[in-house]
PDB file of C-alpha atoms and ligand atoms in Angstrom:
ATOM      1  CA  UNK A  80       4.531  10.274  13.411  1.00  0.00           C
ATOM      2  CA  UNK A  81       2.216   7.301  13.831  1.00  0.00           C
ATOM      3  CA  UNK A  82      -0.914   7.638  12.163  1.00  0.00           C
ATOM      4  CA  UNK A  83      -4.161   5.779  11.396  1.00  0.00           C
ATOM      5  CA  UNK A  84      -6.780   6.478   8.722  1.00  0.00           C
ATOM      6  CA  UNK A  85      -9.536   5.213   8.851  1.00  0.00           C
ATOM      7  CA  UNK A  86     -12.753   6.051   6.995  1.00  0.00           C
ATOM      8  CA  UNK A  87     -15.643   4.026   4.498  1.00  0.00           C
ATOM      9  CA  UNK A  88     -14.257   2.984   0.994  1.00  0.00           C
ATOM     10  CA  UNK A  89     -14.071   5.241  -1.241  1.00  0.00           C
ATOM     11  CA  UNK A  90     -13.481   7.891   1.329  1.00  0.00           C
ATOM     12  CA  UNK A  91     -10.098   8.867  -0.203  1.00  0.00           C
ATOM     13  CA  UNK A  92      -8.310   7.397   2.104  1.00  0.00           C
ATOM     14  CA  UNK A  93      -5.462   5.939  -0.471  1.00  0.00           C
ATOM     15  CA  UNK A  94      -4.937   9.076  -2.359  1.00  0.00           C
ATOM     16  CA  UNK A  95      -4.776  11.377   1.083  1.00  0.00           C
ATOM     17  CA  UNK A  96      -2.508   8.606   2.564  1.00  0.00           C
ATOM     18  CA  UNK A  97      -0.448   8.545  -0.497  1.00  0.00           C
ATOM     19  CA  UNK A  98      -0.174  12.655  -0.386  1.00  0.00           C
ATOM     20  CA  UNK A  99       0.060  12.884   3.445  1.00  0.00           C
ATOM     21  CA  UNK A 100       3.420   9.902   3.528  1.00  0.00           C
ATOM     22  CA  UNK A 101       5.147  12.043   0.933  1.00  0.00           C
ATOM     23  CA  UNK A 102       4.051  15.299   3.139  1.00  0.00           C
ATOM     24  CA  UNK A 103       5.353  14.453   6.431  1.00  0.00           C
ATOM     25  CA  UNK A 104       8.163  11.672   5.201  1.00  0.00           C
ATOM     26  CA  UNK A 105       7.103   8.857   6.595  1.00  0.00           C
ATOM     27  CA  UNK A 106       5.859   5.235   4.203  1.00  0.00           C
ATOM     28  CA  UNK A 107       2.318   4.853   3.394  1.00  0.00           C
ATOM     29  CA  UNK A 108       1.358   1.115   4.414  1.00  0.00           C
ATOM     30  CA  UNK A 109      -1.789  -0.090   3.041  1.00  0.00           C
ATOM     31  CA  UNK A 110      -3.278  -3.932   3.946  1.00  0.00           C
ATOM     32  CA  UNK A 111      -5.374  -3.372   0.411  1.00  0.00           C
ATOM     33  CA  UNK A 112      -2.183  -2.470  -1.784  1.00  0.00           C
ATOM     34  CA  UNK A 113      -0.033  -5.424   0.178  1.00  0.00           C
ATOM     35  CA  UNK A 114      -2.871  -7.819   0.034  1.00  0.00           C
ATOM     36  CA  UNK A 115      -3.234  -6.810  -4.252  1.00  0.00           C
ATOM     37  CA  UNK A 116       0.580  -7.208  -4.456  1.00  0.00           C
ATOM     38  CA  UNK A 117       0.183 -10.799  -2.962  1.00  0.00           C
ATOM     39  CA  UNK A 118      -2.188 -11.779  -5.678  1.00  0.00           C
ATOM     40  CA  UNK A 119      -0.494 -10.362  -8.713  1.00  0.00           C
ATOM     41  CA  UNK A 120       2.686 -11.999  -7.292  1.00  0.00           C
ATOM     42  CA  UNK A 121       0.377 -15.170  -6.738  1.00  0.00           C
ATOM     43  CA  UNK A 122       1.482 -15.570  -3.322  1.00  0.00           C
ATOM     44  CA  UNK A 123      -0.208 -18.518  -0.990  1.00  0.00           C
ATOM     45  CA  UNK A 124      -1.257 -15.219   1.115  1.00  0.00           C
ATOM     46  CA  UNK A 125      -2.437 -13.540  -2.016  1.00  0.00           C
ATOM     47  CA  UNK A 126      -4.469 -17.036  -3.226  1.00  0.00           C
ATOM     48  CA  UNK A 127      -6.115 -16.846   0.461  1.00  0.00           C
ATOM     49  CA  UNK A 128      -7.344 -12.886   0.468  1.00  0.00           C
ATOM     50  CA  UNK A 129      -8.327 -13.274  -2.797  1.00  0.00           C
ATOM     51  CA  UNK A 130     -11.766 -14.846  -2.564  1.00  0.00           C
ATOM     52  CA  UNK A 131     -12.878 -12.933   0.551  1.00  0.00           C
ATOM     53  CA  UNK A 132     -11.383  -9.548  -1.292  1.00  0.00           C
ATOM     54  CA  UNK A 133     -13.137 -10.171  -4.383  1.00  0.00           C
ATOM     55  CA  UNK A 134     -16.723 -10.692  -2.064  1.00  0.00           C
ATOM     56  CA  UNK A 135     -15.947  -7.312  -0.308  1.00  0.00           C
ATOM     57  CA  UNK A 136     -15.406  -9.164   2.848  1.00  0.00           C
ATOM     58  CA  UNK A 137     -12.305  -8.630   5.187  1.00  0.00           C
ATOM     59  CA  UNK A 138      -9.746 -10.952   4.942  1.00  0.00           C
ATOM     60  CA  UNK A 139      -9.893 -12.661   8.038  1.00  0.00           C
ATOM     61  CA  UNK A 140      -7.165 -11.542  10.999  1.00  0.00           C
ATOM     62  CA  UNK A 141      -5.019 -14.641  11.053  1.00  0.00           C
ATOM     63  CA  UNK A 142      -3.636 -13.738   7.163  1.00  0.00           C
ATOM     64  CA  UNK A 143      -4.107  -9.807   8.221  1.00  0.00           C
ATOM     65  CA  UNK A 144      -2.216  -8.786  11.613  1.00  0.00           C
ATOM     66  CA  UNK A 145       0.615 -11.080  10.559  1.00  0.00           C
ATOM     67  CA  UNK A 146       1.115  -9.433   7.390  1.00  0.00           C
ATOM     68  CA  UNK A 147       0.479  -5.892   9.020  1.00  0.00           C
ATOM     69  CA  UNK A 148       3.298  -6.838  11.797  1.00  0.00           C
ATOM     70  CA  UNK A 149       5.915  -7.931   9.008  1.00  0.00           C
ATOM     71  CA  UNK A 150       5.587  -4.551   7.274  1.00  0.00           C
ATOM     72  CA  UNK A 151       5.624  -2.446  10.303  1.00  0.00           C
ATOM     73  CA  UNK A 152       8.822  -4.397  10.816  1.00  0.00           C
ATOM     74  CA  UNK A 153      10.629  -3.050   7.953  1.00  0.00           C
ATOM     75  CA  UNK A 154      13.292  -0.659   8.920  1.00  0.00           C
ATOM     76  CA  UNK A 155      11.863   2.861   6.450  1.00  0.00           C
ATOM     77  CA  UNK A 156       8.389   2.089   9.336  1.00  0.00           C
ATOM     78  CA  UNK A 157      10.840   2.731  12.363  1.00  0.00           C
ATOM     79  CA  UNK A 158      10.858   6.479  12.236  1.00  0.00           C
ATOM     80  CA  UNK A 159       6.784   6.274  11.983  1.00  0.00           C
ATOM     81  CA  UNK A 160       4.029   5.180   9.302  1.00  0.00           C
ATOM     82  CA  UNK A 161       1.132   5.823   7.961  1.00  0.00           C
ATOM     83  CA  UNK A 162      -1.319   2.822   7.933  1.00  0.00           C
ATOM     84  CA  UNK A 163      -4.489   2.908   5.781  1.00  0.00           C
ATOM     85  CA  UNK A 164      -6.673   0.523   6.188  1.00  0.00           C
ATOM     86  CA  UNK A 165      -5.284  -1.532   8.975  1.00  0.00           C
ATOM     87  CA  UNK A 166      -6.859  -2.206  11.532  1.00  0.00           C
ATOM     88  CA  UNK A 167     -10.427  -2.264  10.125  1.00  0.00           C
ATOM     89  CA  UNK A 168     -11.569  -3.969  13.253  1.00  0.00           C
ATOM     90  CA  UNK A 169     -11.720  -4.516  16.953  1.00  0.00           C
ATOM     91  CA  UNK A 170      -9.848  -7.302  16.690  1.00  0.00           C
ATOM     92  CA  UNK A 171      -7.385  -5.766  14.487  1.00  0.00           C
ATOM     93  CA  UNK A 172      -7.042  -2.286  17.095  1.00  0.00           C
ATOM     94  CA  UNK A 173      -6.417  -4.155  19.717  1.00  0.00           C
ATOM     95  CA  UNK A 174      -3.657  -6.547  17.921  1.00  0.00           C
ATOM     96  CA  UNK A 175      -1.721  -2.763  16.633  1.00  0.00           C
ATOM     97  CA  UNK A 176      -2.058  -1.533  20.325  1.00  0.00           C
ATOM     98  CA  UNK A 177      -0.170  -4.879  21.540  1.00  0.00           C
ATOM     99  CA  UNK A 178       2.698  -4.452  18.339  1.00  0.00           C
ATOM    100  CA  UNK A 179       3.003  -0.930  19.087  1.00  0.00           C
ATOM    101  CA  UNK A 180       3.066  -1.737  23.126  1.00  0.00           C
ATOM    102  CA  UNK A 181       5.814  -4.533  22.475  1.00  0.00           C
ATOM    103  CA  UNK A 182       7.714  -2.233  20.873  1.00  0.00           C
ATOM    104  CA  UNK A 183       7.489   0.582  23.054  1.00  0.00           C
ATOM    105  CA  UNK A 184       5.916   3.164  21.001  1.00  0.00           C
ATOM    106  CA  UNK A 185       2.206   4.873  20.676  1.00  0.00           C
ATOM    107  CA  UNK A 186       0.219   6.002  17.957  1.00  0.00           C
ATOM    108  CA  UNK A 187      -0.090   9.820  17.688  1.00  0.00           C
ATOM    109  CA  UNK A 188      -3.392  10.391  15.861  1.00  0.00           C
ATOM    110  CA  UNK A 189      -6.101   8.864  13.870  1.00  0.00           C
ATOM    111  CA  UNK A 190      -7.392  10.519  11.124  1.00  0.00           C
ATOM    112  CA  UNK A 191     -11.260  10.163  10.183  1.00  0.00           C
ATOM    113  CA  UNK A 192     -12.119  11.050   6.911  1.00  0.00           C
ATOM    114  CA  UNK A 193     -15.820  11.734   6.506  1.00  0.00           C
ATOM    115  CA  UNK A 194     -17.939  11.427   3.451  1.00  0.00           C
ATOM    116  CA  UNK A 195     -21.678  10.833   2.563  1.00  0.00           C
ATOM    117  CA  UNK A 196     -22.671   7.115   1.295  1.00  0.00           C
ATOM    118  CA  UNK A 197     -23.783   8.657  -2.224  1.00  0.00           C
ATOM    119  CA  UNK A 198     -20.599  10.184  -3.101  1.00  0.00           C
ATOM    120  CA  UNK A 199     -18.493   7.014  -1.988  1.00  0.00           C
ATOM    121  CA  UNK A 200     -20.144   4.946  -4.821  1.00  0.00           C
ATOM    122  CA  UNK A 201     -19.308   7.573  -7.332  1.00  0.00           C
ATOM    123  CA  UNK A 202     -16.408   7.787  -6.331  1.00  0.00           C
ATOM    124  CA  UNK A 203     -15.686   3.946  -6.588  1.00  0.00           C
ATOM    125  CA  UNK A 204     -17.149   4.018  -9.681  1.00  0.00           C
ATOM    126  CA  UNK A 205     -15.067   6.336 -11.320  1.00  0.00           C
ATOM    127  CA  UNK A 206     -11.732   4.936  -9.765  1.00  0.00           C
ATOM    128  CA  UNK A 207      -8.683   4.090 -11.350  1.00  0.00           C
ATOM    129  CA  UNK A 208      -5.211   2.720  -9.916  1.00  0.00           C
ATOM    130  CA  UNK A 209      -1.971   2.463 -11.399  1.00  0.00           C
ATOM    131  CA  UNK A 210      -0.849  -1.098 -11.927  1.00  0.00           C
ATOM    132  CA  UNK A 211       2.825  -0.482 -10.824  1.00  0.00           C
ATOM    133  CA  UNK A 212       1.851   1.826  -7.855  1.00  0.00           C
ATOM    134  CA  UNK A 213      -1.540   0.866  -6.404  1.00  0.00           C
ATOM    135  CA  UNK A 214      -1.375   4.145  -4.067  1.00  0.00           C
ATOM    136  CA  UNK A 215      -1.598   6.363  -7.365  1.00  0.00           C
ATOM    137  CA  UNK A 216      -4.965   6.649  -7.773  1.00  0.00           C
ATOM    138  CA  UNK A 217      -7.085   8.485  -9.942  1.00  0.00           C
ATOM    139  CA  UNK A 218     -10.644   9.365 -10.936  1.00  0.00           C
ATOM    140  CA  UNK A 219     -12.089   9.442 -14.435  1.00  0.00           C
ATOM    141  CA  UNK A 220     -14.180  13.114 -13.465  1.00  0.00           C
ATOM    142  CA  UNK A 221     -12.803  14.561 -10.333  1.00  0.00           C
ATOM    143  CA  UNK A 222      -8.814  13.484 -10.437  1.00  0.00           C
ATOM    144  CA  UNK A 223      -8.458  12.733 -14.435  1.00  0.00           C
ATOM    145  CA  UNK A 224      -5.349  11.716 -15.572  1.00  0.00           C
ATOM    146  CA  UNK A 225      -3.337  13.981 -18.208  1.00  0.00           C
ATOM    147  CA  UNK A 226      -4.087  11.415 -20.485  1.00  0.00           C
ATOM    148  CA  UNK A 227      -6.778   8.574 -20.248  1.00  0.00           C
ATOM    149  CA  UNK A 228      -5.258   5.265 -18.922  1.00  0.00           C
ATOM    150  CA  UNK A 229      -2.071   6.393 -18.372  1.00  0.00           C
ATOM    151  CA  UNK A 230       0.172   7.460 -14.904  1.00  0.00           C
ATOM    152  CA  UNK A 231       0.729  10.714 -14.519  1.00  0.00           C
ATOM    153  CA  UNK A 232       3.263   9.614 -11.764  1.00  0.00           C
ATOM    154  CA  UNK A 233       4.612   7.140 -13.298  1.00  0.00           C
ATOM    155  CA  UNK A 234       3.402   6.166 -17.073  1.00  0.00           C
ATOM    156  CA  UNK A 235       1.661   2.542 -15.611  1.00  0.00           C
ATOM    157  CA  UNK A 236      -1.352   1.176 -16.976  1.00  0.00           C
ATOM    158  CA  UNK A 237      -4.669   2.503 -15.259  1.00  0.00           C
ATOM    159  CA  UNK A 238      -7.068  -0.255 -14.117  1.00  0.00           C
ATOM    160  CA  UNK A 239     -10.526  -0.746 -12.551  1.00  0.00           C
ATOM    161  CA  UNK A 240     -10.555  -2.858  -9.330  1.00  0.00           C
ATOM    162  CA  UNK A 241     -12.413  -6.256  -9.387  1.00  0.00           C
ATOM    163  CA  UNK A 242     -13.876  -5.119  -6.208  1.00  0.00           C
ATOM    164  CA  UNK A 243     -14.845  -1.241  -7.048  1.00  0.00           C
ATOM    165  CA  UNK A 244     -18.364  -2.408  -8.728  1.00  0.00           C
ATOM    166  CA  UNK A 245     -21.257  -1.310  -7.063  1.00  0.00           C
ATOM    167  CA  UNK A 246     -22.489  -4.404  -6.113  1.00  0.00           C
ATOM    168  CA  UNK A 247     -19.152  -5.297  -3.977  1.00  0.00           C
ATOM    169  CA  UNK A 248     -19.511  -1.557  -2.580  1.00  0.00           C
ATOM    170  CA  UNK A 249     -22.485  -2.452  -1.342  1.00  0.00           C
ATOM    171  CA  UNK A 250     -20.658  -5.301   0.518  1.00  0.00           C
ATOM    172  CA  UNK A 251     -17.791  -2.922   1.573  1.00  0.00           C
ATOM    173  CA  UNK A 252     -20.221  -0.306   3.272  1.00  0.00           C
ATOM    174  CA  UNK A 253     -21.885  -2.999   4.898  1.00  0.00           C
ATOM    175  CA  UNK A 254     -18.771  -4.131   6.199  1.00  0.00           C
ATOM    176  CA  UNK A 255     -17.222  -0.874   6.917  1.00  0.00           C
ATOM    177  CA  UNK A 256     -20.482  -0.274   9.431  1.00  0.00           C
ATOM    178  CA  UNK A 257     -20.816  -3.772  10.968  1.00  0.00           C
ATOM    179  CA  UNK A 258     -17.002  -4.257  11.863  1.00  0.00           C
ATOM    180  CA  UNK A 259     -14.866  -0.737  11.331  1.00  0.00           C
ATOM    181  CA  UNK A 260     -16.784   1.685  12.528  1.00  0.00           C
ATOM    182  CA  UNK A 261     -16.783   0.984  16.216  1.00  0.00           C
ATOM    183  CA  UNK A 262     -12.842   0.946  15.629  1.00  0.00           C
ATOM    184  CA  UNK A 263     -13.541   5.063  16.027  1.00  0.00           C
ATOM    185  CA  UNK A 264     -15.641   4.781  19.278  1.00  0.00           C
ATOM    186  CA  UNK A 265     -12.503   2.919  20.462  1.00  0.00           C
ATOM    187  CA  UNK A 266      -9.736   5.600  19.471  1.00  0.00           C
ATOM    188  CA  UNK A 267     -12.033   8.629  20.111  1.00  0.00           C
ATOM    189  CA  UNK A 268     -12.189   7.117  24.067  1.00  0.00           C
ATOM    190  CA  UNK A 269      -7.953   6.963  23.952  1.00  0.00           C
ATOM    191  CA  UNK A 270      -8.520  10.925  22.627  1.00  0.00           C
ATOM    192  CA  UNK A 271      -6.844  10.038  19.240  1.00  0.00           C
ATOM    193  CA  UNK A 272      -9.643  10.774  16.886  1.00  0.00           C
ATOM    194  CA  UNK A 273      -9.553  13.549  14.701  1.00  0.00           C
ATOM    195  CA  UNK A 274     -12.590  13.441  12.012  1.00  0.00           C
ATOM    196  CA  UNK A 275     -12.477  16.257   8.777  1.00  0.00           C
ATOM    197  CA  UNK A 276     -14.681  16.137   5.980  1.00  0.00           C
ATOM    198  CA  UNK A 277     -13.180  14.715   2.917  1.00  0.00           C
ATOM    199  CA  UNK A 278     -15.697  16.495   0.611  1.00  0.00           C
ATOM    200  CA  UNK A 279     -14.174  19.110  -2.068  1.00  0.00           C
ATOM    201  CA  UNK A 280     -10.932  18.989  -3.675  1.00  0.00           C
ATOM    202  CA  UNK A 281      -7.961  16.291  -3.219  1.00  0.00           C
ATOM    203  CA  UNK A 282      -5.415  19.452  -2.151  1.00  0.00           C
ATOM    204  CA  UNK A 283      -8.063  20.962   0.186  1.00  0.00           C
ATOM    205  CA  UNK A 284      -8.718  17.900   2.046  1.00  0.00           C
ATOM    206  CA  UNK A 285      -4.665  17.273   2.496  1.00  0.00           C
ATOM    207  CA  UNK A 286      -4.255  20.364   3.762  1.00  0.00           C
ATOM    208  CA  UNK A 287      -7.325  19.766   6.757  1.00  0.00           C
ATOM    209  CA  UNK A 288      -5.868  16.492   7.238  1.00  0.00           C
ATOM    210  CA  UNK A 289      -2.379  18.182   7.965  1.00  0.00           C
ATOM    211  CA  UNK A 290      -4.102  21.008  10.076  1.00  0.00           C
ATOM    212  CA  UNK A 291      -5.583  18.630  12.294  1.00  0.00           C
ATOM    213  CA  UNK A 292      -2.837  15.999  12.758  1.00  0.00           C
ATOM    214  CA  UNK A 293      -1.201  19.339  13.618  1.00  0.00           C
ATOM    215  CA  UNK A 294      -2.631  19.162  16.954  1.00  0.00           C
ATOM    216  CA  UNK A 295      -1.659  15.402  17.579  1.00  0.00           C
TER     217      UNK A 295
HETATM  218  P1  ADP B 179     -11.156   0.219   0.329  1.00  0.00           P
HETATM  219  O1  ADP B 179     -10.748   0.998   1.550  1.00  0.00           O
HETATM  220  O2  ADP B 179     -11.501   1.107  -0.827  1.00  0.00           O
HETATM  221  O3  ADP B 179     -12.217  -0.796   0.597  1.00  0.00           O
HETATM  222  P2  ADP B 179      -8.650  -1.338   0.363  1.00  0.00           P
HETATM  223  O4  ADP B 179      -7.690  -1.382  -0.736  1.00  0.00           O
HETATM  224  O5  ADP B 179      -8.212  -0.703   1.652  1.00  0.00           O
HETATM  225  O6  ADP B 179      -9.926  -0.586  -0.217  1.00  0.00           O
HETATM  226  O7  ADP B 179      -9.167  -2.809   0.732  1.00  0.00           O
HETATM  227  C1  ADP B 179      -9.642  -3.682  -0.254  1.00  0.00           C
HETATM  228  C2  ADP B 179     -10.009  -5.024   0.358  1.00  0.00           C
HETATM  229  O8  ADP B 179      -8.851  -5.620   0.980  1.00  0.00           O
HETATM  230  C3  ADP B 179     -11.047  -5.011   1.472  1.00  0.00           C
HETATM  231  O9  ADP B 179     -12.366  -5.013   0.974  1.00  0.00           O
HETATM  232  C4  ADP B 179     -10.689  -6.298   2.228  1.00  0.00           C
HETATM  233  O10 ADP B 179     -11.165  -7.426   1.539  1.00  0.00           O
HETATM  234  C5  ADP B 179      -9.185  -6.339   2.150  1.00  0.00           C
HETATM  235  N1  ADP B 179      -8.539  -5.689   3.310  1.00  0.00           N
HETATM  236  C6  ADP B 179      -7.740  -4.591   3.298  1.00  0.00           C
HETATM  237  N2  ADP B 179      -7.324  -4.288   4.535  1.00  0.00           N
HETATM  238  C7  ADP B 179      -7.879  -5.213   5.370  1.00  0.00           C
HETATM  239  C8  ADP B 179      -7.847  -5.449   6.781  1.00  0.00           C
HETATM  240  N3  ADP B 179      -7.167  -4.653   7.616  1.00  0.00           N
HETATM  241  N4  ADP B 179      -8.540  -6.504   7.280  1.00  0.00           N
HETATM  242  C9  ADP B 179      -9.232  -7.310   6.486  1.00  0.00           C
HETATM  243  N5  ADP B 179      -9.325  -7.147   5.154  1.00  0.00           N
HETATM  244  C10 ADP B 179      -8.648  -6.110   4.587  1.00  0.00           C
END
């Protein structure tokens, strides 16, 4: 399958992604976790995201689709991927749709996950990711790890994101409106849009993602 997920930060979208990839075997690609990899590696592409990253802006489309392209290049992404957070822009949807048309294939579904504006800060707040695996991610109230600072995946270090403070989150949302949401106007017209609410717990929103991509 070829999927999309889209939604505001804080939706969930990492921690469904990273469930759903393992669910239905395909890799999780996510433009945040490749553009954070870049940095910690100090990479020229890392140095460039960096500043717009750590303002809550998108990185601008040049550094983006390229990087996007390279990945879905890689042969585990033949068989079909998951992409979270690419595209997060018209720009960006149309640039997939011509990858995916050169290559001959289609995306199957995009998944919407829904959630109010007041729970997405407190759930940004509360967030912590795993430096060896940024797609374990955890919550200090509603996903705890076993024990505090520590991967229950994997034993890695548990860090706060320069970005998840809620004066960045501000920036994000802001963002998210202005330039991502009318990426869902565009899919729901191709018939690919499947929204679920991404309220209640991290098991019960997997399994309504599943049930609608079900349909796709
Ligand atoms: P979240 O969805 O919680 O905002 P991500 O890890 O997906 O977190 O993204 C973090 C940051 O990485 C974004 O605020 C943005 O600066 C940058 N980024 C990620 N994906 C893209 C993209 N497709 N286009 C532009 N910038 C991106």
């Amino acid at each position: 399958m070829r999927i999309v997920l889209v939604g505001p930060p804080g939706a969930g979208k990492g921690t469904q992604a990273h469930l759903l990839a393992k669910t239905l075997s395909i890799p999780h690609i996510s433009t945040g976790d490749l553009f954070r990899a870049n940095i910690s590696q100090g990479t020229p592409l890392g140095l460039e995201a960096k500043a717009y990253m750590d303002a809550g802006k998108l990185v601008p489309d040049e550094i983006t689709i390229g990087m996007a392209k390279d990945r879905m290049s890689q042969p585990d992404a033949a068989k079909g991927f998951l992409l979270d957070g690419f595209p997060r822009n018209l720009g960006q949807a149309k640039a997939l749709d011509e990858i995916l048309a050169d290559a001959g294939i289609a995306l199957d579904g995009v998944l919407d996950l829904e959630v109010p504006e007041d729970e997405v800060v407190r759930r940004i707040a509360g967030r912590r990711l795993c430096r060896n695996d940024g797609s374990h991610v955890f919550h200090v109230d509603y996903n705890p790890p076993a024990q505090p600072g520590v991967c229950d995946e994997c034993g890695g270090e548990l860090y706060q994101r320069t970005d998840d403070t809620e004066e960045k989150v501000r920036v994000r949302l802001e963002e998210y409106h202005s330039k991502t949401e009318p990426i869902i106007g565009y899919y729901a017209d191709q018939g690919l849009l499947v929204t679920i609410p991404a309220l209640g717990k991290v098991s019960e929103v997997t399994e309504r993602a599943i049930e609608a991509l079900r349909g796709k």
